[in-house]
XYZ file of C-alpha atoms in Angstrom:
130
model
C 88.897 95.368 134.479
C 88.242 91.433 134.904
C 86.922 89.301 137.476
C 88.734 86.692 140.325
C 85.604 85.403 141.237
C 82.957 84.753 139.135
C 79.795 86.287 141.538
C 81.318 87.441 145.487
C 81.234 85.210 148.251
C 83.516 83.398 149.780
C 85.516 80.709 147.180
C 83.683 76.923 147.644
C 86.807 75.688 145.649
C 88.999 76.663 143.071
C 86.605 75.671 139.791
C 85.113 78.545 141.769
C 87.623 81.268 140.299
C 87.600 82.774 136.708
C 91.779 83.294 137.029
C 91.963 79.431 136.866
C 89.673 78.346 134.625
C 92.280 80.990 132.555
C 95.181 79.735 133.952
C 93.484 76.386 132.248
C 92.898 77.902 129.246
C 96.401 78.482 129.170
C 98.048 75.488 129.337
C 95.406 73.569 126.387
C 96.967 76.050 124.713
C 100.140 76.109 125.641
C 99.893 72.125 124.685
C 98.027 72.721 121.663
C 100.974 75.263 120.016
C 104.192 73.489 121.108
C 102.538 70.430 118.840
C 104.580 72.016 116.536
C 108.042 72.155 117.746
C 110.654 70.110 115.887
C 110.862 66.349 117.627
C 115.095 67.412 118.785
C 112.569 70.260 121.358
C 110.088 66.959 122.669
C 111.614 66.540 125.515
C 113.454 70.375 125.872
C 111.646 73.226 125.690
C 108.021 72.168 124.805
C 108.382 69.568 127.900
C 109.533 73.129 129.606
C 106.633 75.499 128.389
C 104.245 73.195 128.675
C 105.251 72.341 133.000
C 105.130 75.841 133.761
C 101.866 76.270 131.804
C 100.574 73.575 133.615
C 102.032 74.944 137.496
C 99.830 77.526 136.860
C 96.587 76.398 137.834
C 97.782 73.375 139.473
C 99.881 75.651 142.081
C 96.358 78.144 141.885
C 94.265 74.548 142.846
C 96.680 73.400 145.216
C 96.713 77.723 147.270
C 93.156 77.544 147.107
C 93.295 74.060 148.991
C 94.489 75.206 152.084
C 93.759 76.243 155.265
C 94.337 79.974 155.022
C 95.858 82.796 152.875
C 99.159 83.106 154.016
C 99.608 79.670 151.959
C 97.199 80.783 149.151
C 99.462 84.080 148.451
C 102.391 82.171 148.647
C 100.618 79.109 146.540
C 100.556 82.294 143.866
C 103.300 83.787 144.024
C 104.314 80.733 142.030
C 102.551 80.065 140.263
C 102.822 84.006 138.895
C 106.394 82.807 139.053
C 105.604 80.403 136.345
C 104.248 82.514 133.951
C 107.662 84.739 134.039
C 109.366 81.405 132.944
C 106.222 80.467 130.513
C 107.360 84.754 129.726
C 110.778 83.681 128.366
C 110.199 80.166 127.557
C 107.776 81.623 124.717
C 110.208 84.472 123.554
C 113.151 82.117 123.386
C 110.542 79.716 120.851
C 109.835 82.999 118.930
C 113.980 84.253 118.541
C 114.542 80.059 117.578
C 111.152 80.637 115.051
C 110.025 78.099 116.735
C 106.589 80.874 116.752
C 106.221 83.567 114.986
C 105.600 86.535 115.977
C 101.750 87.149 115.854
C 101.677 83.420 118.143
C 104.398 84.885 120.772
C 102.070 88.029 120.746
C 98.994 85.936 121.308
C 100.743 83.397 124.275
C 102.444 86.890 126.174
C 98.959 88.581 126.242
C 97.649 85.209 127.356
C 100.294 85.048 130.162
C 99.592 89.375 130.762
C 96.256 88.274 131.739
C 96.343 85.477 133.669
C 99.219 86.774 135.368
C 96.867 90.381 136.134
C 94.029 87.872 137.664
C 96.677 86.578 139.399
C 97.999 89.343 140.646
C 95.014 90.720 141.798
C 94.349 87.383 143.739
C 97.147 87.535 145.294
C 96.457 91.138 147.061
C 92.958 90.568 147.162
C 94.302 88.404 149.985
C 95.598 91.181 152.375
C 99.144 91.762 153.168
C 101.532 89.112 153.685
C 101.305 88.475 157.380
C 103.068 85.451 159.532
């Protein structure tokens, strides 16, 4: 099982989070994968996918910068929602013929990895409290 933090101890910065680095890698991969989309999709599906992908590490970073675990959990929940959105967009891209089955599966595997890491970090912040 992958570590969420590279070393035990407090989070000094969102950059200390392996999940943030993995989410940045995913966003970069999505940008590269959508470069070959038809011109008509530049401001359509490709743009939506890029926004969802960028939202994931952005929300992880924002949550890590907040003052407490409740706010961090909320930001991680938003990141999980963006991952679900991205997964749907990858499937639609496959159905529309913009991705091969292999490309879609590769991205889906990366989404699953980041999703799992995000969920474990979310759970590690303790039970919900308000």
